[in-house]
Amino acid sequence: MRAMRIRTPASVEGLYLDRADAPPPGPGEIRVHIRAASLNFRDALVVGGVFPARDGLIPLSDGAGEVVAVGPGVTGFAVGDAVVSTFHPTWADGHVERSELTASPGGPADGYACDHATRSVSHFTRAPRGLSHAESATLTCAGVTAWRALVTDAQVRPGATVLVLGTGGVSLFALQFAKAAGATVIATSSSVEKLGKLKALGADHVINYRETEKWGEAVLALTGGLGVDHIVEVGGPHTMGQSCIAARTGGHIAIVGAVGGFDIDTLPFAIVQAKRLRLQAVTVGSRRDQTDMVRAIEANGIRPVIDSHFPLERLGDAFRHMQAGGPFGKICIQL
Ligand SMILES: NC(=O)c1ccc[n+]([C@@H]2O[C@H](COP(=O)([O-])OP(=O)(O)OC[C@H]3O[C@@H](n4cnc5c(N)ncnc54)[C@H](OP(=O)(O)O)[C@@H]3O)[C@@H](O)[C@H]2O)c1
């Protein structure tokens, strides 16, 4: 097995290639030839030492590939099946306790920057038919998070209005799922070029959040003063004020991330209260969310947006490409 590992103190420069024997699957386990992985914002935090990581950890929460061996007692998987990894292997469905959300691949557990992985069956679901391994490898974190936010929690309906912020992995999936659900989508970006790509992907309206500082007011104007029904909030405390302005009375805001930084800690309480806003935080999603999303991707012919591919040995370059801020779509690792 080839694997990229983190040397502590963690840094992109400290990533190193390692070789080891891949164990055969035990009872209830499958061995997967990982053919592709993808990078998420959180992986950069793990590799950069912002999230704690043990020495030797294999990073990357998202992997996809083909089952090559099946252990005793395994049902539901067979050799040759195309599979995609799960973010919370012990969260099957419904309510989950915080204590059950602590073993995510890519940190603190080993992830998928490796060409073989032997894991219990709960670490994988089937992949969507018709997608490449790289496309499937984009789904675990960003795809399931967008699905959870808009479909499981928000129950987005045809005719609803949805606001997505920036062109990160979660936001592009949110745009695609919202359009598949029949919603009108308003999307933002700091880049003129990316605004064009958002339109090509189906966004009905786009706003440059760098040029239009009060983009919440611009969203209100686009919705006849009403505001949007749903917002997938990936910006964090720095964007929350404008998001609350952009929301409709009784609107739903999925609290997902903080690409704008955590360095302030404020909630626009008065607007939240006056508009009766519904704030629902998201921690990726369950196995059920993932299997529902896989079916929806097949039914709607959705193709994940991929920016670029890097070989495993160039994982460090992949992170540097991500941090340069130019990508539109997921950065994938080919194995
Ligand atoms: N809670 C959860 O379950 C969960 C799951 C997944 C991710 N997350 C979090 O959600 C966030 C997004 O994750 P990701 O993987 O999609 O990130 P990503 O792909 O790294 O997103 C990068 C994009 O964010 C956009 N951005 C940066 N600053 C912004 C701002 N001030 N306003 C609006 N957009 C801004 C930029 O878009 P433009 O270049 O177009 O301007 C940039 O391209 C991260 O904070 C991540 O940790 C949370």
Short mmCIF file of C-alpha atoms and ligand atoms in Angstrom, two decimals:
data_model
loop_
_atom_site.label_atom_id
_atom_site.label_comp_id
_atom_site.label_asym_id
_atom_site.label_seq_id
_atom_site.Cartn_x
_atom_site.Cartn_y
_atom_site.Cartn_z
CA MET A 1 0.00 0.00 0.00
CA ARG A 2 1.25 3.51 -0.85
CA ALA A 3 0.12 6.24 1.51
CA MET A 4 0.89 9.89 2.11
CA ARG A 5 1.27 10.64 5.81
CA ILE A 6 1.52 13.69 8.05
CA ARG A 7 4.72 14.31 9.98
CA THR A 8 4.11 16.37 13.14
CA PRO A 9 4.21 19.26 13.71
CA ALA A 10 1.88 19.09 10.72
CA SER A 11 2.59 21.10 7.58
CA VAL A 12 2.11 20.69 3.83
CA GLU A 13 5.91 20.49 3.47
CA GLY A 14 6.03 17.62 6.00
CA LEU A 15 3.80 15.25 3.99
CA TYR A 16 5.71 12.08 3.06
CA LEU A 17 5.12 8.93 0.99
CA ASP A 18 5.15 5.66 2.86
CA ARG A 19 4.76 1.99 1.87
CA ALA A 20 3.16 -0.72 4.01
CA ASP A 21 1.31 -4.03 3.69
CA ALA A 22 -2.45 -3.64 3.35
CA PRO A 23 -4.18 -6.08 5.74
CA PRO A 24 -6.75 -8.58 4.39
CA PRO A 25 -10.32 -7.86 5.49
CA GLY A 26 -11.48 -9.38 8.78
CA PRO A 27 -15.10 -10.15 9.72
CA GLY A 28 -17.42 -7.35 8.63
CA GLU A 29 -14.67 -5.61 6.65
CA ILE A 30 -13.96 -4.91 2.99
CA ARG A 31 -10.73 -4.00 1.29
CA VAL A 32 -11.03 -1.21 -1.25
CA HIS A 33 -8.60 -0.25 -3.98
CA ILE A 34 -8.86 3.52 -3.55
CA ARG A 35 -8.75 4.97 -7.07
CA ALA A 36 -9.35 8.63 -6.20
CA ALA A 37 -9.58 11.00 -3.25
CA SER A 38 -10.47 14.69 -2.98
CA LEU A 39 -9.47 17.70 -0.89
CA ASN A 40 -11.72 19.68 1.43
CA PHE A 41 -11.22 22.89 3.39
CA ARG A 42 -10.96 20.80 6.58
CA ASP A 43 -8.18 18.64 5.11
CA ALA A 44 -6.11 21.80 4.70
CA LEU A 45 -6.72 22.57 8.40
CA VAL A 46 -5.58 19.04 9.36
CA VAL A 47 -2.50 19.08 7.13
CA GLY A 48 -1.70 22.65 8.18
CA GLY A 49 -1.74 21.76 11.89
CA VAL A 50 -4.80 23.88 12.75
CA PHE A 51 -6.78 20.74 13.66
CA PRO A 52 -4.77 18.33 15.83
CA ALA A 53 -3.34 15.33 13.93
CA ARG A 54 -1.23 12.43 15.22
CA ASP A 55 2.16 11.69 13.73
CA GLY A 56 1.78 9.36 10.71
CA LEU A 57 -1.91 10.15 10.07
CA ILE A 58 -3.12 9.49 6.51
CA PRO A 59 -5.10 12.64 5.54
CA LEU A 60 -8.17 13.20 3.29
CA SER A 61 -11.68 12.32 4.40
CA ASP A 62 -12.99 11.49 0.93
CA GLY A 63 -12.09 8.41 -1.10
CA ALA A 64 -13.67 6.25 -3.78
CA GLY A 65 -12.67 3.06 -5.53
CA GLU A 66 -13.41 -0.58 -6.09
CA VAL A 67 -13.96 -3.43 -3.63
CA VAL A 68 -11.14 -5.99 -4.10
CA ALA A 69 -11.75 -8.33 -1.14
CA VAL A 70 -14.65 -9.07 1.21
CA GLY A 71 -14.31 -10.42 4.75
CA PRO A 72 -16.43 -13.07 6.49
CA GLY A 73 -20.02 -12.11 7.20
CA VAL A 74 -20.14 -9.15 4.83
CA THR A 75 -23.42 -8.57 3.03
CA GLY A 76 -24.29 -5.72 0.69
CA PHE A 77 -20.85 -5.49 -0.95
CA ALA A 78 -19.15 -7.72 -3.51
CA VAL A 79 -15.77 -7.72 -5.23
CA GLY A 80 -15.89 -5.24 -8.12
CA ASP A 81 -18.43 -2.85 -6.54
CA ALA A 82 -17.72 0.87 -6.95
CA VAL A 83 -17.87 2.51 -3.53
CA VAL A 84 -17.44 5.91 -1.87
CA SER A 85 -16.32 6.57 1.70
CA THR A 86 -18.57 7.85 4.53
CA PHE A 87 -17.63 10.81 6.72
CA HIS A 88 -19.22 9.55 9.97
CA PRO A 89 -18.94 5.74 9.76
CA THR A 90 -21.05 5.14 12.91
CA TRP A 91 -23.90 7.58 12.08
CA ALA A 92 -26.44 5.47 10.21
CA ASP A 93 -29.53 7.69 10.36
CA GLY A 94 -31.62 9.93 12.62
CA HIS A 95 -30.29 11.54 15.78
CA VAL A 96 -26.62 11.25 16.64
CA GLU A 97 -24.70 12.05 19.84
CA ARG A 98 -21.57 14.17 19.63
CA SER A 99 -19.55 11.23 20.96
CA GLU A 100 -20.43 9.31 17.77
CA LEU A 101 -18.96 12.00 15.52
CA THR A 102 -15.34 11.68 16.59
CA ALA A 103 -13.83 9.06 14.29
CA SER A 104 -13.85 10.74 10.90
CA PRO A 105 -11.38 9.52 8.28
CA GLY A 106 -8.70 12.08 7.47
CA GLY A 107 -8.52 13.15 11.11
CA PRO A 108 -8.63 11.83 13.73
CA ALA A 109 -8.82 8.41 11.95
CA ASP A 110 -6.72 7.52 8.90
CA GLY A 111 -8.16 8.82 5.63
CA TYR A 112 -7.82 8.03 1.94
CA ALA A 113 -4.55 9.49 0.68
CA CYS A 114 -3.60 5.85 0.09
CA ASP A 115 -4.21 3.29 -2.62
CA HIS A 116 -5.74 0.55 -0.45
CA ALA A 117 -7.95 0.74 2.64
CA THR A 118 -9.33 -2.11 4.77
CA ARG A 119 -12.31 -0.90 6.83
CA SER A 120 -15.62 -2.06 8.29
CA VAL A 121 -18.49 -1.87 5.79
CA SER A 122 -19.92 1.21 7.53
CA HIS A 123 -17.01 3.19 6.05
CA PHE A 124 -18.44 2.92 2.52
CA THR A 125 -21.65 3.12 0.53
CA ARG A 126 -22.11 2.29 -3.11
CA ALA A 127 -21.05 5.05 -5.50
CA PRO A 128 -23.45 6.63 -8.04
CA ARG A 129 -23.67 4.64 -11.28
CA GLY A 130 -22.07 6.43 -14.21
CA LEU A 131 -19.66 8.60 -12.20
CA SER A 132 -15.89 8.22 -12.45
CA HIS A 133 -14.01 7.30 -9.26
CA ALA A 134 -12.75 10.90 -9.08
CA GLU A 135 -16.28 12.28 -9.35
CA SER A 136 -17.47 9.92 -6.62
CA ALA A 137 -14.54 10.91 -4.42
CA THR A 138 -15.90 14.48 -4.24
CA LEU A 139 -19.10 13.42 -2.49
CA THR A 140 -18.25 12.31 1.05
CA CYS A 141 -17.82 15.68 2.75
CA ALA A 142 -18.88 18.53 0.45
CA GLY A 143 -21.69 16.63 -1.32
CA VAL A 144 -23.28 15.13 1.79
CA THR A 145 -23.01 18.45 3.66
CA ALA A 146 -24.87 20.31 0.90
CA TRP A 147 -27.45 17.52 0.73
CA ARG A 148 -27.99 17.55 4.49
CA ALA A 149 -28.30 21.35 4.58
CA LEU A 150 -30.75 21.74 1.71
CA VAL A 151 -32.65 18.47 1.43
CA THR A 152 -32.68 16.70 4.82
CA ASP A 153 -32.86 19.84 6.98
CA ALA A 154 -34.32 22.55 4.74
CA GLN A 155 -36.57 20.27 2.66
CA VAL A 156 -36.13 22.63 -0.27
CA ARG A 157 -39.16 22.67 -2.59
CA PRO A 158 -39.74 23.66 -6.21
CA GLY A 159 -40.03 27.43 -6.48
CA ALA A 160 -37.99 28.10 -3.33
CA THR A 161 -35.15 30.62 -3.44
CA VAL A 162 -31.68 29.52 -2.32
CA LEU A 163 -28.54 31.57 -1.71
CA VAL A 164 -25.11 29.93 -1.92
CA LEU A 165 -21.92 31.77 -0.93
CA GLY A 166 -18.67 31.56 -2.88
CA THR A 167 -17.61 28.74 -5.17
CA GLY A 168 -16.22 26.19 -2.74
CA GLY A 169 -17.06 22.50 -2.87
CA VAL A 170 -20.10 22.68 -0.58
CA SER A 171 -21.55 25.71 -2.39
CA LEU A 172 -21.27 24.15 -5.87
CA PHE A 173 -23.05 20.99 -4.71
CA ALA A 174 -25.69 23.15 -2.99
CA LEU A 175 -26.26 24.98 -6.29
CA GLN A 176 -26.61 21.70 -8.19
CA PHE A 177 -28.96 20.10 -5.63
CA ALA A 178 -31.08 23.27 -5.37
CA LYS A 179 -31.50 23.44 -9.15
CA ALA A 180 -32.39 19.73 -9.27
CA ALA A 181 -35.08 20.45 -6.65
CA GLY A 182 -36.57 23.18 -8.83
CA ALA A 183 -35.34 26.15 -6.81
CA THR A 184 -34.17 29.58 -7.97
CA VAL A 185 -30.51 30.02 -7.02
CA ILE A 186 -28.58 33.18 -6.24
CA ALA A 187 -24.84 32.58 -6.05
CA THR A 188 -21.91 34.80 -5.06
CA SER A 189 -18.20 34.87 -5.85
CA SER A 190 -15.24 37.22 -5.56
CA SER A 191 -14.19 36.41 -9.13
CA VAL A 192 -15.75 37.68 -12.37
CA GLU A 193 -14.60 34.54 -14.18
CA LYS A 194 -16.19 32.29 -11.55
CA LEU A 195 -19.48 34.25 -11.73
CA GLY A 196 -19.67 33.21 -15.38
CA LYS A 197 -19.00 29.59 -14.44
CA LEU A 198 -21.76 29.76 -11.80
CA LYS A 199 -24.21 30.91 -14.48
CA ALA A 200 -23.10 28.07 -16.74
CA LEU A 201 -23.73 25.64 -13.88
CA GLY A 202 -27.31 26.90 -13.52
CA ALA A 203 -27.25 29.86 -11.13
CA ASP A 204 -30.17 32.18 -11.92
CA HIS A 205 -28.52 35.30 -10.47
CA VAL A 206 -24.94 36.02 -9.45
CA ILE A 207 -23.39 38.71 -7.24
CA ASN A 208 -19.75 39.71 -6.83
CA TYR A 209 -19.44 39.83 -3.02
CA ARG A 210 -16.15 41.70 -3.23
CA GLU A 211 -17.53 44.54 -5.38
CA THR A 212 -20.95 44.55 -3.68
CA GLU A 213 -20.10 44.83 -0.02
CA LYS A 214 -23.79 44.88 1.01
CA TRP A 215 -24.66 41.77 -1.01
CA GLY A 216 -27.48 40.97 1.42
CA GLU A 217 -29.29 44.07 0.14
CA ALA A 218 -28.60 42.97 -3.44
CA VAL A 219 -30.24 39.61 -2.68
CA LEU A 220 -33.26 41.41 -1.25
CA ALA A 221 -33.51 43.48 -4.44
CA LEU A 222 -33.35 40.33 -6.61
CA THR A 223 -36.21 38.77 -4.62
CA GLY A 224 -38.53 41.77 -4.76
CA GLY A 225 -37.66 42.75 -1.19
CA LEU A 226 -38.73 39.39 0.26
CA GLY A 227 -35.38 37.66 0.79
CA VAL A 228 -34.44 34.04 0.15
CA ASP A 229 -35.99 30.94 1.74
CA HIS A 230 -32.70 29.10 2.31
CA ILE A 231 -29.06 30.04 2.75
CA VAL A 232 -26.11 27.66 2.86
CA GLU A 233 -23.85 29.71 5.13
CA VAL A 234 -20.22 28.72 4.58
CA GLY A 235 -18.71 32.15 5.27
CA GLY A 236 -19.06 32.25 9.05
CA PRO A 237 -19.25 35.21 11.43
CA HIS A 238 -17.98 37.67 8.80
CA THR A 239 -20.81 36.88 6.35
CA MET A 240 -23.60 36.07 8.81
CA GLY A 241 -24.80 39.69 9.04
CA GLN A 242 -25.36 39.99 5.27
CA SER A 243 -26.86 36.47 5.19
CA CYS A 244 -29.45 37.47 7.79
CA ILE A 245 -30.31 40.58 5.74
CA ALA A 246 -30.66 38.35 2.64
CA ALA A 247 -33.01 35.89 4.39
CA ARG A 248 -36.77 35.87 4.10
CA THR A 249 -38.94 36.07 7.24
CA GLY A 250 -38.94 32.54 8.69
CA GLY A 251 -36.05 31.66 6.41
CA HIS A 252 -33.67 28.78 7.03
CA ILE A 253 -29.93 29.32 7.37
CA ALA A 254 -27.72 26.22 7.34
CA ILE A 255 -24.69 27.02 9.50
CA VAL A 256 -21.96 25.13 7.67
CA GLY A 257 -18.57 26.79 7.80
CA ALA A 258 -16.34 29.78 8.22
CA VAL A 259 -14.18 30.28 5.14
CA GLY A 260 -14.14 33.97 6.10
CA GLY A 261 -12.50 33.15 9.45
CA PHE A 262 -13.52 32.65 13.10
CA ASP A 263 -11.69 35.72 14.40
CA ILE A 264 -14.89 37.47 15.42
CA ASP A 265 -17.74 35.90 17.33
CA THR A 266 -20.97 37.75 16.65
CA LEU A 267 -24.54 36.85 15.77
CA PRO A 268 -26.88 39.55 14.41
CA PHE A 269 -29.37 38.71 17.17
CA ALA A 270 -31.88 41.48 16.46
CA ILE A 271 -32.35 40.44 12.81
CA VAL A 272 -32.48 36.74 13.69
CA GLN A 273 -35.25 37.45 16.18
CA ALA A 274 -37.18 40.01 14.11
CA LYS A 275 -37.22 37.70 11.06
CA ARG A 276 -37.89 34.51 13.09
CA LEU A 277 -34.94 32.94 11.31
CA ARG A 278 -34.28 29.24 11.69
CA LEU A 279 -30.59 28.48 12.16
CA GLN A 280 -29.58 24.83 11.78
CA ALA A 281 -25.97 23.77 12.07
CA VAL A 282 -24.66 20.95 9.92
CA THR A 283 -21.99 18.34 10.68
CA VAL A 284 -21.78 16.64 7.28
CA GLY A 285 -24.44 13.91 7.42
CA SER A 286 -25.44 10.32 8.04
CA ARG A 287 -25.10 7.18 5.93
CA ARG A 288 -28.79 7.62 5.05
CA ASP A 289 -28.09 11.16 3.79
CA GLN A 290 -25.31 9.76 1.61
CA THR A 291 -27.35 6.90 0.13
CA ASP A 292 -30.29 9.26 -0.57
CA MET A 293 -27.88 11.70 -2.25
CA VAL A 294 -26.35 8.93 -4.38
CA ARG A 295 -29.82 8.02 -5.70
CA ALA A 296 -30.64 11.68 -6.41
CA ILE A 297 -27.37 12.16 -8.30
CA GLU A 298 -28.24 9.18 -10.49
CA ALA A 299 -31.85 10.30 -11.03
CA ASN A 300 -30.87 13.85 -12.00
CA GLY A 301 -27.69 13.10 -13.94
CA ILE A 302 -25.66 15.41 -11.69
CA ARG A 303 -21.92 15.51 -12.42
CA PRO A 304 -19.68 16.90 -9.66
CA VAL A 305 -17.48 19.81 -10.73
CA ILE A 306 -13.78 18.89 -10.78
CA ASP A 307 -11.09 21.56 -10.99
CA SER A 308 -7.98 19.41 -11.33
CA HIS A 309 -6.27 16.07 -10.73
CA PHE A 310 -2.93 15.43 -8.99
CA PRO A 311 -1.04 12.15 -8.48
CA LEU A 312 -0.71 10.93 -4.86
CA GLU A 313 2.96 11.91 -4.64
CA ARG A 314 2.02 15.54 -5.42
CA LEU A 315 -0.51 15.88 -2.59
CA GLY A 316 1.46 18.87 -1.26
CA ASP A 317 1.12 20.62 -4.64
CA ALA A 318 -2.61 19.90 -4.57
CA PHE A 319 -2.91 21.69 -1.22
CA ARG A 320 -0.83 24.60 -2.49
CA HIS A 321 -3.11 24.85 -5.53
CA MET A 322 -6.13 24.90 -3.21
CA GLN A 323 -4.67 27.60 -0.99
CA ALA A 324 -3.87 29.82 -3.99
CA GLY A 325 -7.65 30.44 -4.17
CA GLY A 326 -8.15 29.91 -7.91
CA PRO A 327 -9.93 26.54 -8.12
CA PHE A 328 -13.50 26.19 -9.31
CA GLY A 329 -14.58 22.71 -8.28
CA LYS A 330 -12.94 19.88 -6.41
CA ILE A 331 -9.26 19.06 -6.46
CA CYS A 332 -8.84 15.31 -6.86
CA ILE A 333 -6.01 12.88 -6.19
CA GLN A 334 -5.64 10.04 -8.69
CA LEU A 335 -4.35 6.72 -7.32
N1 LIG B 1 -20.24 21.75 9.02
C1 LIG B 1 -19.96 20.84 8.10
O1 LIG B 1 -20.50 19.74 8.10
C2 LIG B 1 -19.00 21.20 7.01
C3 LIG B 1 -18.77 20.30 5.96
C4 LIG B 1 -17.97 20.71 4.89
C5 LIG B 1 -17.37 21.96 4.94
N2 LIG B 1 -17.58 22.75 6.03
C6 LIG B 1 -17.00 24.08 6.08
O2 LIG B 1 -17.66 24.85 5.09
C7 LIG B 1 -16.76 25.79 4.54
C8 LIG B 1 -16.66 25.55 3.03
O3 LIG B 1 -16.03 24.32 2.80
P1 LIG B 1 -15.55 23.94 1.33
O4 LIG B 1 -14.85 22.63 1.41
O5 LIG B 1 -16.70 24.10 0.40
O6 LIG B 1 -14.50 25.13 1.12
P2 LIG B 1 -13.61 25.51 -0.13
O7 LIG B 1 -13.94 24.62 -1.26
O8 LIG B 1 -12.20 25.57 0.32
O9 LIG B 1 -14.16 27.00 -0.40
C9 LIG B 1 -13.32 27.97 -0.93
C10 LIG B 1 -14.18 29.09 -1.47
O10 LIG B 1 -14.76 29.85 -0.42
C11 LIG B 1 -15.16 31.08 -0.95
N3 LIG B 1 -15.00 32.16 0.02
C12 LIG B 1 -13.89 32.54 0.68
N4 LIG B 1 -14.14 33.61 1.47
C13 LIG B 1 -15.45 33.92 1.28
C14 LIG B 1 -16.32 34.91 1.76
N5 LIG B 1 -15.89 35.84 2.63
N6 LIG B 1 -17.61 34.92 1.35
C15 LIG B 1 -18.06 33.97 0.49
N7 LIG B 1 -17.28 33.01 -0.02
C16 LIG B 1 -16.00 32.98 0.36
C17 LIG B 1 -14.27 31.36 -2.17
O11 LIG B 1 -15.13 31.48 -3.31
P3 LIG B 1 -14.80 32.50 -4.51
O12 LIG B 1 -13.40 32.16 -4.96
O13 LIG B 1 -15.83 32.20 -5.52
O14 LIG B 1 -14.90 33.89 -3.95
C18 LIG B 1 -13.39 30.12 -2.25
O15 LIG B 1 -13.16 29.68 -3.55
C19 LIG B 1 -15.43 25.59 5.29
O16 LIG B 1 -15.39 26.48 6.40
C20 LIG B 1 -15.51 24.18 5.79
O17 LIG B 1 -14.74 23.93 6.94
C21 LIG B 1 -18.37 22.39 7.04
#
